[in-house]
Amino acid sequence: MTKVLVAGGAGYIGSHACKTLAAQGFVPVTVDNLATGWAQAVRYGPFVQADLNDRAAMDAVFADHAPAAVLHFAASSLVGEAMREPAKYWRNNVMGALTLTEAAVAAGCLNMVFSSTCAVYGEQDGVVLTEDSPLAPLNAYGSSKRAIEEILRDFGVSNGLRSVIFRYFNVAGADPDGEVGECHRPETHLIPVMLEAIDGQREALVINGDDYDTHDGTCIRDYVHVTDLAEAHVLGLKWLLDGRESRVFNLGTGSGFSVREVISHARAATGRKVPHRFGPRRPGDAAVLVSGSRRAIEDLGWSPGHSSLKRMIADAWAWHKKGGYPG
Ligand code: UDP
């Protein structure tokens, strides 16, 4: 069976990708330092606890497992934190990716699927973002991901590394079977924070600004189900294993929802009120980020079939009530 190195396989998106990989006959070998991931989330293949910046540990993983490809999820990924601690983002994200890529190339593993982000685009006048939109990140999270995209292109020229770069929009939901789900400490993402407020685990959801230039004043995002994202990664992996060229794909649905709209969907999905109040804007936030995802649908054959807001909130709510991980 084909082994795949999954950097960050103990995290939210990586663990779902491992489940989909295993279901499709691959062996996901998780490498994770557990800084934000969970050992309990590693259920579908071997686990190596190591930091991507540890070159000797990376060389050993490639020697021990001879993976056919790398799926690289491991990163710091919070906009608010990136505004306060940019060094963390440059060190963890860029240096970690560089060390991993050097080790992969040295081992002759020349296929990489990389988790990038719509934050590489920044603010672009309310247009739907395509893969050809200019890159203008507003925060160190987006800047660090743009830098890694460039590293992968450079290694493509120098060493023949081929990459599929996925620019994710807003990932949400949980495994429909409830085996893995979203679990951040502390939690900052809109949907899980909202569910904590519904459940009385926090006093209220604080809406980050209601004076944006959008129809209701709150930020608009394009939410995509984590299971659909995981399926895209297996398609990207197969794309590379079929010998196809490096490519960038957006992963979103093309439909944007404001924070207020997400709240009203959550009320409908859970049958409960969402305690909320308004706070200031969060520095580094773009008003609107909506994906043009035709390329992934047409070229990769991707179909975001789980990504209705209703379904994403229902799956996240089921996971929340189950109280999965830690302990
Ligand atoms: N948001 C909010 N309150 C929260 C968390 C998020 O108003 O407690 C807003 C956030 O400012 C953004 C949107 O919800 O406009 C999605 O934020 P999230 O952190 O989930 O994802 P991001 O867009 O940063 O990747």
mmCIF file of C-alpha atoms and ligand atoms in Angstrom:
data_model
loop_
_atom_site.group_PDB
_atom_site.id
_atom_site.type_symbol
_atom_site.label_atom_id
_atom_site.label_comp_id
_atom_site.label_asym_id
_atom_site.label_seq_id
_atom_site.Cartn_x
_atom_site.Cartn_y
_atom_site.Cartn_z
ATOM 1 C CA MET A 1 0.000 0.000 0.000
ATOM 2 C CA THR A 2 1.237 3.495 -0.803
ATOM 3 C CA LYS A 3 2.449 5.476 2.185
ATOM 4 C CA VAL A 4 1.915 9.226 2.433
ATOM 5 C CA LEU A 5 3.628 11.474 4.965
ATOM 6 C CA VAL A 6 1.003 13.717 6.600
ATOM 7 C CA ALA A 7 2.669 16.637 8.359
ATOM 8 C CA GLY A 8 0.123 17.928 10.855
ATOM 9 C CA GLY A 9 -1.985 14.772 10.725
ATOM 10 C CA ALA A 10 -3.008 15.204 14.384
ATOM 11 C CA GLY A 11 -4.660 18.552 13.646
ATOM 12 C CA TYR A 12 -8.161 19.456 12.526
ATOM 13 C CA ILE A 13 -7.870 19.211 8.756
ATOM 14 C CA GLY A 14 -4.958 16.743 8.725
ATOM 15 C CA SER A 15 -6.826 14.165 10.814
ATOM 16 C CA HIS A 16 -9.812 14.269 8.460
ATOM 17 C CA ALA A 17 -7.455 13.882 5.492
ATOM 18 C CA CYS A 18 -5.903 10.801 7.161
ATOM 19 C CA LYS A 19 -9.326 9.229 7.472
ATOM 20 C CA THR A 20 -10.074 9.816 3.774
ATOM 21 C CA LEU A 21 -6.620 8.609 2.722
ATOM 22 C CA ALA A 22 -7.022 5.364 4.679
ATOM 23 C CA ALA A 23 -10.529 4.857 3.271
ATOM 24 C CA GLN A 24 -9.030 5.090 -0.234
ATOM 25 C CA GLY A 25 -6.249 2.585 0.371
ATOM 26 C CA PHE A 26 -3.330 4.827 1.353
ATOM 27 C CA VAL A 27 -1.321 4.565 4.588
ATOM 28 C CA PRO A 28 -1.134 8.016 6.222
ATOM 29 C CA VAL A 29 2.049 8.406 8.295
ATOM 30 C CA THR A 30 1.381 11.316 10.640
ATOM 31 C CA VAL A 31 4.238 13.586 11.703
ATOM 32 C CA ASP A 32 3.125 16.114 14.305
ATOM 33 C CA ASN A 33 4.736 17.882 17.273
ATOM 34 C CA LEU A 34 1.360 18.005 19.101
ATOM 35 C CA ALA A 35 1.780 21.755 19.696
ATOM 36 C CA THR A 36 -1.857 22.145 18.649
ATOM 37 C CA GLY A 37 -2.770 18.631 17.507
ATOM 38 C CA TRP A 38 -4.093 15.659 19.501
ATOM 39 C CA ALA A 39 -2.620 12.171 19.747
ATOM 40 C CA GLN A 40 -6.229 10.893 20.001
ATOM 41 C CA ALA A 41 -6.857 12.240 16.496
ATOM 42 C CA VAL A 42 -4.226 9.925 14.982
ATOM 43 C CA ARG A 43 -6.336 6.844 14.252
ATOM 44 C CA TYR A 44 -5.668 5.802 10.698
ATOM 45 C CA GLY A 45 -1.935 5.014 10.441
ATOM 46 C CA PRO A 46 1.478 5.276 12.147
ATOM 47 C CA PHE A 47 2.388 8.297 14.271
ATOM 48 C CA VAL A 48 5.795 9.947 14.617
ATOM 49 C CA GLN A 49 5.904 12.754 17.178
ATOM 50 C CA ALA A 50 8.468 15.214 15.839
ATOM 51 C CA ASP A 51 8.954 18.857 14.934
ATOM 52 C CA LEU A 52 9.297 19.758 11.262
ATOM 53 C CA ASN A 53 12.321 21.889 12.104
ATOM 54 C CA ASP A 54 14.148 18.766 13.357
ATOM 55 C CA ARG A 55 15.959 17.796 10.155
ATOM 56 C CA ALA A 56 17.381 14.546 11.563
ATOM 57 C CA ALA A 57 13.885 13.422 12.624
ATOM 58 C CA MET A 58 12.525 14.307 9.177
ATOM 59 C CA ASP A 59 15.315 12.370 7.432
ATOM 60 C CA ALA A 60 14.522 9.372 9.644
ATOM 61 C CA VAL A 61 10.802 9.464 8.747
ATOM 62 C CA PHE A 62 11.568 9.500 5.027
ATOM 63 C CA ALA A 63 14.128 6.668 5.467
ATOM 64 C CA ASP A 64 11.788 4.540 7.608
ATOM 65 C CA HIS A 65 8.620 4.937 5.540
ATOM 66 C CA ALA A 66 9.664 5.905 1.975
ATOM 67 C CA PRO A 67 6.441 7.880 1.397
ATOM 68 C CA ALA A 68 5.344 8.505 -2.186
ATOM 69 C CA ALA A 69 4.220 12.028 -1.318
ATOM 70 C CA VAL A 70 3.893 14.602 1.443
ATOM 71 C CA LEU A 71 0.661 16.272 2.501
ATOM 72 C CA HIS A 72 1.705 19.316 4.499
ATOM 73 C CA PHE A 73 -0.915 20.700 6.924
ATOM 74 C CA ALA A 74 1.261 21.641 9.918
ATOM 75 C CA ALA A 75 1.148 25.374 10.580
ATOM 76 C CA SER A 76 0.146 28.131 12.925
ATOM 77 C CA SER A 77 -3.063 29.492 11.439
ATOM 78 C CA LEU A 78 -4.709 32.253 13.485
ATOM 79 C CA VAL A 79 -5.098 35.713 11.980
ATOM 80 C CA GLY A 80 -5.350 37.502 15.336
ATOM 81 C CA GLU A 81 -2.256 35.798 16.735
ATOM 82 C CA ALA A 82 -0.335 36.412 13.498
ATOM 83 C CA MET A 83 -0.906 40.164 13.914
ATOM 84 C CA ARG A 84 0.550 40.051 17.430
ATOM 85 C CA GLU A 85 3.334 37.476 16.954
ATOM 86 C CA PRO A 86 4.562 37.548 13.352
ATOM 87 C CA ALA A 87 7.866 35.867 14.255
ATOM 88 C CA LYS A 88 5.996 32.738 15.299
ATOM 89 C CA TYR A 89 4.431 32.548 11.858
ATOM 90 C CA TRP A 90 7.673 33.043 9.956
ATOM 91 C CA ARG A 91 9.513 30.565 12.190
ATOM 92 C CA ASN A 92 6.913 27.787 12.483
ATOM 93 C CA ASN A 93 5.408 28.027 9.056
ATOM 94 C CA VAL A 94 8.192 29.081 6.715
ATOM 95 C CA MET A 95 11.155 27.423 8.417
ATOM 96 C CA GLY A 96 9.181 24.249 9.157
ATOM 97 C CA ALA A 97 8.075 23.972 5.521
ATOM 98 C CA LEU A 98 11.597 24.674 4.296
ATOM 99 C CA THR A 99 13.141 21.936 6.454
ATOM 100 C CA LEU A 100 10.418 19.459 5.476
ATOM 101 C CA THR A 101 10.843 20.274 1.790
ATOM 102 C CA GLU A 102 14.635 19.926 1.949
ATOM 103 C CA ALA A 103 14.295 16.539 3.649
ATOM 104 C CA ALA A 104 11.694 15.393 1.090
ATOM 105 C CA VAL A 105 13.858 16.396 -1.849
ATOM 106 C CA ALA A 106 16.963 14.791 -0.298
ATOM 107 C CA ALA A 107 15.003 11.543 0.062
ATOM 108 C CA GLY A 108 13.788 11.719 -3.548
ATOM 109 C CA CYS A 109 10.150 12.307 -2.518
ATOM 110 C CA LEU A 110 9.111 14.893 -5.110
ATOM 111 C CA ASN A 111 5.327 15.158 -4.650
ATOM 112 C CA MET A 112 3.832 17.632 -2.194
ATOM 113 C CA VAL A 113 0.266 18.712 -1.472
ATOM 114 C CA PHE A 114 0.384 21.960 0.477
ATOM 115 C CA SER A 115 -2.240 23.695 2.622
ATOM 116 C CA SER A 116 -2.236 27.354 1.667
ATOM 117 C CA THR A 117 -4.971 29.864 2.402
ATOM 118 C CA CYS A 118 -7.249 32.498 0.927
ATOM 119 C CA ALA A 119 -5.426 34.900 3.280
ATOM 120 C CA VAL A 120 -2.733 35.135 0.569
ATOM 121 C CA TYR A 121 -5.166 37.309 -1.427
ATOM 122 C CA GLY A 122 -5.985 39.976 1.152
ATOM 123 C CA GLU A 123 -8.617 42.589 0.350
ATOM 124 C CA GLN A 124 -9.720 42.784 -3.294
ATOM 125 C CA ASP A 125 -12.746 45.052 -3.799
ATOM 126 C CA GLY A 126 -15.491 42.498 -3.252
ATOM 127 C CA VAL A 127 -14.623 40.376 -6.282
ATOM 128 C CA VAL A 128 -14.707 36.607 -6.303
ATOM 129 C CA LEU A 129 -11.115 35.465 -5.936
ATOM 130 C CA THR A 130 -9.620 33.203 -8.569
ATOM 131 C CA GLU A 131 -6.228 31.525 -8.516
ATOM 132 C CA ASP A 132 -4.998 34.333 -10.804
ATOM 133 C CA SER A 133 -6.058 37.153 -8.446
ATOM 134 C CA PRO A 134 -3.113 39.203 -7.169
ATOM 135 C CA LEU A 135 -1.554 38.127 -3.874
ATOM 136 C CA ALA A 136 -1.633 40.842 -1.211
ATOM 137 C CA PRO A 137 -1.783 39.264 2.276
ATOM 138 C CA LEU A 138 -2.920 41.481 5.163
ATOM 139 C CA ASN A 139 -1.297 39.448 7.959
ATOM 140 C CA ALA A 140 1.744 37.301 8.747
ATOM 141 C CA TYR A 141 -0.330 34.146 8.405
ATOM 142 C CA GLY A 142 -1.062 34.936 4.747
ATOM 143 C CA SER A 143 2.479 36.233 4.148
ATOM 144 C CA SER A 144 4.039 33.069 5.542
ATOM 145 C CA LYS A 145 1.849 30.890 3.317
ATOM 146 C CA ARG A 146 2.680 32.979 0.250
ATOM 147 C CA ALA A 147 6.384 32.559 1.049
ATOM 148 C CA ILE A 148 5.969 28.766 1.250
ATOM 149 C CA GLU A 149 4.197 28.734 -2.112
ATOM 150 C CA GLU A 150 7.295 30.455 -3.513
ATOM 151 C CA ILE A 151 9.619 27.957 -1.815
ATOM 152 C CA LEU A 152 7.728 25.093 -3.472
ATOM 153 C CA ARG A 153 7.979 26.768 -6.880
ATOM 154 C CA ASP A 154 11.723 27.315 -6.421
ATOM 155 C CA PHE A 155 12.273 23.653 -5.474
ATOM 156 C CA GLY A 156 10.240 22.737 -8.539
ATOM 157 C CA VAL A 157 12.788 24.517 -10.702
ATOM 158 C CA SER A 158 15.871 23.295 -8.832
ATOM 159 C CA ASN A 159 14.856 19.724 -7.966
ATOM 160 C CA GLY A 160 11.761 18.788 -9.964
ATOM 161 C CA LEU A 161 9.472 18.925 -6.899
ATOM 162 C CA ARG A 162 5.853 18.924 -8.071
ATOM 163 C CA SER A 163 3.218 20.483 -5.869
ATOM 164 C CA VAL A 164 -0.507 20.899 -5.583
ATOM 165 C CA ILE A 165 -1.205 24.058 -3.607
ATOM 166 C CA PHE A 166 -4.679 24.356 -2.075
ATOM 167 C CA ARG A 167 -5.808 27.809 -1.014
ATOM 168 C CA TYR A 168 -8.479 27.037 1.567
ATOM 169 C CA PHE A 169 -11.312 29.361 2.363
ATOM 170 C CA ASN A 170 -13.038 28.887 5.781
ATOM 171 C CA VAL A 171 -12.989 25.282 6.890
ATOM 172 C CA ALA A 172 -15.870 24.093 9.082
ATOM 173 C CA GLY A 173 -17.798 21.030 10.219
ATOM 174 C CA ALA A 174 -16.573 17.683 11.478
ATOM 175 C CA ASP A 175 -16.365 14.081 10.363
ATOM 176 C CA PRO A 176 -20.002 12.956 9.825
ATOM 177 C CA ASP A 177 -19.168 9.700 11.688
ATOM 178 C CA GLY A 178 -17.919 11.711 14.693
ATOM 179 C CA GLU A 179 -14.492 10.015 14.774
ATOM 180 C CA VAL A 180 -12.512 13.278 14.471
ATOM 181 C CA GLY A 181 -13.438 16.943 14.672
ATOM 182 C CA GLU A 182 -12.309 20.484 15.410
ATOM 183 C CA CYS A 183 -10.578 20.994 18.760
ATOM 184 C CA HIS A 184 -8.441 24.083 19.337
ATOM 185 C CA ARG A 185 -7.243 25.363 22.719
ATOM 186 C CA PRO A 186 -8.144 28.181 22.901
ATOM 187 C CA GLU A 187 -10.865 28.145 20.280
ATOM 188 C CA THR A 188 -11.078 31.267 18.107
ATOM 189 C CA HIS A 189 -12.921 30.187 14.953
ATOM 190 C CA LEU A 190 -16.408 31.482 14.357
ATOM 191 C CA ILE A 191 -18.514 28.324 14.244
ATOM 192 C CA PRO A 192 -17.029 26.458 17.261
ATOM 193 C CA VAL A 193 -16.962 29.684 19.302
ATOM 194 C CA MET A 194 -20.616 30.205 18.430
ATOM 195 C CA LEU A 195 -21.463 26.651 19.522
ATOM 196 C CA GLU A 196 -19.681 27.220 22.843
ATOM 197 C CA ALA A 197 -21.799 30.335 23.360
ATOM 198 C CA ILE A 198 -24.996 28.431 22.501
ATOM 199 C CA ASP A 199 -24.025 25.766 25.029
ATOM 200 C CA GLY A 200 -23.217 28.253 27.803
ATOM 201 C CA GLN A 201 -19.489 27.409 27.785
ATOM 202 C CA ARG A 202 -18.768 31.052 27.061
ATOM 203 C CA GLU A 203 -20.817 34.075 27.881
ATOM 204 C CA ALA A 204 -21.335 35.248 24.302
ATOM 205 C CA LEU A 205 -19.967 35.256 20.791
ATOM 206 C CA VAL A 206 -18.260 38.599 20.173
ATOM 207 C CA ILE A 207 -18.804 39.706 16.575
ATOM 208 C CA ASN A 208 -15.612 41.302 15.306
ATOM 209 C CA GLY A 209 -16.967 44.496 13.797
ATOM 210 C CA ASP A 210 -20.324 45.462 12.275
ATOM 211 C CA ASP A 211 -19.164 48.425 10.204
ATOM 212 C CA TYR A 212 -17.650 46.640 7.210
ATOM 213 C CA ASP A 213 -18.698 47.535 3.705
ATOM 214 C CA THR A 214 -20.968 44.485 3.337
ATOM 215 C CA HIS A 215 -24.776 44.177 3.151
ATOM 216 C CA ASP A 216 -25.142 43.790 6.934
ATOM 217 C CA GLY A 217 -21.837 45.270 8.119
ATOM 218 C CA THR A 218 -20.234 41.962 9.179
ATOM 219 C CA CYS A 219 -17.453 40.054 7.395
ATOM 220 C CA ILE A 220 -18.329 37.623 4.642
ATOM 221 C CA ARG A 221 -16.541 34.284 4.332
ATOM 222 C CA ASP A 222 -16.857 31.189 2.149
ATOM 223 C CA TYR A 223 -17.262 28.096 4.366
ATOM 224 C CA VAL A 224 -16.260 24.630 3.180
ATOM 225 C CA HIS A 225 -16.801 21.289 4.929
ATOM 226 C CA VAL A 226 -13.646 19.655 6.274
ATOM 227 C CA THR A 227 -14.669 16.321 4.701
ATOM 228 C CA ASP A 228 -14.854 17.960 1.269
ATOM 229 C CA LEU A 229 -11.436 19.460 1.880
ATOM 230 C CA ALA A 230 -10.069 16.039 2.814
ATOM 231 C CA GLU A 231 -11.446 14.590 -0.414
ATOM 232 C CA ALA A 232 -9.768 17.370 -2.398
ATOM 233 C CA HIS A 233 -6.443 16.355 -0.867
ATOM 234 C CA VAL A 234 -6.774 12.795 -2.075
ATOM 235 C CA LEU A 235 -7.643 14.103 -5.551
ATOM 236 C CA GLY A 236 -4.580 16.377 -5.392
ATOM 237 C CA LEU A 237 -2.418 13.462 -4.302
ATOM 238 C CA LYS A 238 -3.672 11.321 -7.205
ATOM 239 C CA TRP A 239 -3.082 14.238 -9.577
ATOM 240 C CA LEU A 240 0.595 14.221 -8.586
ATOM 241 C CA LEU A 241 0.944 10.434 -8.525
ATOM 242 C CA ASP A 242 -0.468 10.419 -12.087
ATOM 243 C CA GLY A 243 2.550 12.555 -13.048
ATOM 244 C CA ARG A 244 0.655 15.790 -13.690
ATOM 245 C CA GLU A 245 2.092 19.280 -13.405
ATOM 246 C CA SER A 246 2.226 21.584 -10.368
ATOM 247 C CA ARG A 247 -1.004 23.498 -9.882
ATOM 248 C CA VAL A 248 -2.745 25.936 -7.529
ATOM 249 C CA PHE A 249 -6.421 25.370 -6.638
ATOM 250 C CA ASN A 250 -8.830 27.413 -4.529
ATOM 251 C CA LEU A 251 -11.051 25.336 -2.248
ATOM 252 C CA GLY A 252 -14.307 27.060 -1.376
ATOM 253 C CA THR A 253 -17.905 26.890 -2.574
ATOM 254 C CA GLY A 254 -18.239 30.279 -4.260
ATOM 255 C CA SER A 255 -20.972 31.336 -1.790
ATOM 256 C CA GLY A 256 -20.255 33.847 0.941
ATOM 257 C CA PHE A 257 -22.061 34.190 4.275
ATOM 258 C CA SER A 258 -21.817 37.092 6.699
ATOM 259 C CA VAL A 259 -21.228 36.522 10.403
ATOM 260 C CA ARG A 260 -24.862 37.509 11.056
ATOM 261 C CA GLU A 261 -26.048 34.964 8.477
ATOM 262 C CA VAL A 262 -23.951 32.218 10.069
ATOM 263 C CA ILE A 263 -25.583 33.062 13.405
ATOM 264 C CA SER A 264 -29.079 32.749 11.983
ATOM 265 C CA HIS A 265 -28.201 29.397 10.370
ATOM 266 C CA ALA A 266 -26.833 28.195 13.713
ATOM 267 C CA ARG A 267 -30.031 29.156 15.436
ATOM 268 C CA ALA A 268 -32.012 27.151 12.877
ATOM 269 C CA ALA A 269 -29.636 24.147 12.972
ATOM 270 C CA THR A 270 -29.516 23.878 16.764
ATOM 271 C CA GLY A 271 -32.922 25.278 17.722
ATOM 272 C CA ARG A 272 -31.113 27.439 20.283
ATOM 273 C CA LYS A 273 -30.426 31.162 20.640
ATOM 274 C CA VAL A 274 -26.895 32.388 19.964
ATOM 275 C CA PRO A 275 -25.858 34.803 22.729
ATOM 276 C CA HIS A 276 -23.802 37.481 21.002
ATOM 277 C CA ARG A 277 -22.618 41.056 21.227
ATOM 278 C CA PHE A 278 -20.667 43.398 19.002
ATOM 279 C CA GLY A 279 -16.990 44.213 19.467
ATOM 280 C CA PRO A 280 -14.350 46.055 17.445
ATOM 281 C CA ARG A 281 -12.929 44.870 14.156
ATOM 282 C CA ARG A 282 -10.190 42.236 14.369
ATOM 283 C CA PRO A 283 -6.992 43.639 12.820
ATOM 284 C CA GLY A 284 -5.934 41.723 9.710
ATOM 285 C CA ASP A 285 -9.489 40.747 8.649
ATOM 286 C CA ALA A 286 -10.588 41.327 5.050
ATOM 287 C CA ALA A 287 -14.264 42.327 4.653
ATOM 288 C CA VAL A 288 -15.028 39.695 2.015
ATOM 289 C CA LEU A 289 -13.243 36.457 1.033
ATOM 290 C CA VAL A 290 -15.176 34.344 -1.466
ATOM 291 C CA SER A 291 -13.674 31.682 -3.676
ATOM 292 C CA GLY A 292 -13.874 31.137 -7.378
ATOM 293 C CA SER A 293 -13.513 27.340 -7.272
ATOM 294 C CA ARG A 294 -14.241 26.359 -10.872
ATOM 295 C CA ARG A 295 -10.704 25.133 -11.390
ATOM 296 C CA ALA A 296 -10.901 22.535 -8.592
ATOM 297 C CA ILE A 297 -14.347 21.413 -9.751
ATOM 298 C CA GLU A 298 -13.541 21.242 -13.462
ATOM 299 C CA ASP A 299 -9.896 20.133 -13.507
ATOM 300 C CA LEU A 300 -9.633 18.072 -10.327
ATOM 301 C CA GLY A 301 -13.170 16.683 -10.415
ATOM 302 C CA TRP A 302 -13.817 17.989 -6.895
ATOM 303 C CA SER A 303 -17.362 18.250 -5.615
ATOM 304 C CA PRO A 304 -18.000 20.069 -2.314
ATOM 305 C CA GLY A 305 -21.127 18.014 -1.617
ATOM 306 C CA HIS A 306 -21.075 18.335 2.190
ATOM 307 C CA SER A 307 -20.595 22.107 2.205
ATOM 308 C CA SER A 308 -24.043 23.560 2.876
ATOM 309 C CA LEU A 309 -23.904 25.820 5.930
ATOM 310 C CA LYS A 310 -26.713 23.772 7.489
ATOM 311 C CA ARG A 311 -24.730 20.540 7.168
ATOM 312 C CA MET A 312 -21.467 22.074 8.406
ATOM 313 C CA ILE A 313 -23.110 23.527 11.506
ATOM 314 C CA ALA A 314 -25.042 20.307 12.181
ATOM 315 C CA ASP A 315 -21.870 18.191 11.990
ATOM 316 C CA ALA A 316 -19.911 20.680 14.132
ATOM 317 C CA TRP A 317 -22.772 20.709 16.668
ATOM 318 C CA ALA A 318 -22.855 16.893 16.852
ATOM 319 C CA TRP A 319 -19.090 16.866 17.449
ATOM 320 C CA HIS A 320 -19.379 19.631 20.041
ATOM 321 C CA LYS A 321 -22.074 17.770 21.973
ATOM 322 C CA LYS A 322 -20.014 14.593 21.860
ATOM 323 C CA GLY A 323 -17.158 16.512 23.559
ATOM 324 C CA GLY A 324 -14.413 14.702 21.608
ATOM 325 C CA TYR A 325 -10.685 14.852 22.734
ATOM 326 C CA PRO A 326 -8.932 15.890 25.270
ATOM 327 C CA GLY A 327 -8.903 13.858 28.433
HETATM 328 N N1 UDP B 1 -15.339 36.057 14.002
HETATM 329 C C1 UDP B 1 -16.095 36.769 14.930
HETATM 330 N N2 UDP B 1 -16.046 36.374 16.244
HETATM 331 C C2 UDP B 1 -15.316 35.297 16.661
HETATM 332 C C3 UDP B 1 -14.579 34.556 15.704
HETATM 333 C C4 UDP B 1 -14.612 34.977 14.380
HETATM 334 O O1 UDP B 1 -16.752 37.746 14.601
HETATM 335 O O2 UDP B 1 -15.304 34.992 17.873
HETATM 336 C C5 UDP B 1 -15.331 36.491 12.605
HETATM 337 C C6 UDP B 1 -13.934 36.835 12.089
HETATM 338 O O3 UDP B 1 -13.563 38.169 12.409
HETATM 339 C C7 UDP B 1 -14.108 36.582 10.602
HETATM 340 C C8 UDP B 1 -15.086 35.405 10.539
HETATM 341 O O4 UDP B 1 -15.766 35.416 11.796
HETATM 342 O O5 UDP B 1 -14.725 37.696 9.982
HETATM 343 C C9 UDP B 1 -14.384 34.072 10.391
HETATM 344 O O6 UDP B 1 -13.322 34.030 11.331
HETATM 345 P P1 UDP B 1 -12.527 32.715 11.687
HETATM 346 O O7 UDP B 1 -11.576 33.086 12.790
HETATM 347 O O8 UDP B 1 -13.482 31.594 11.926
HETATM 348 O O9 UDP B 1 -11.720 32.345 10.357
HETATM 349 P P2 UDP B 1 -10.682 33.217 9.468
HETATM 350 O O10 UDP B 1 -11.544 34.017 8.516
HETATM 351 O O11 UDP B 1 -9.878 34.048 10.385
HETATM 352 O O12 UDP B 1 -9.869 32.171 8.781
#
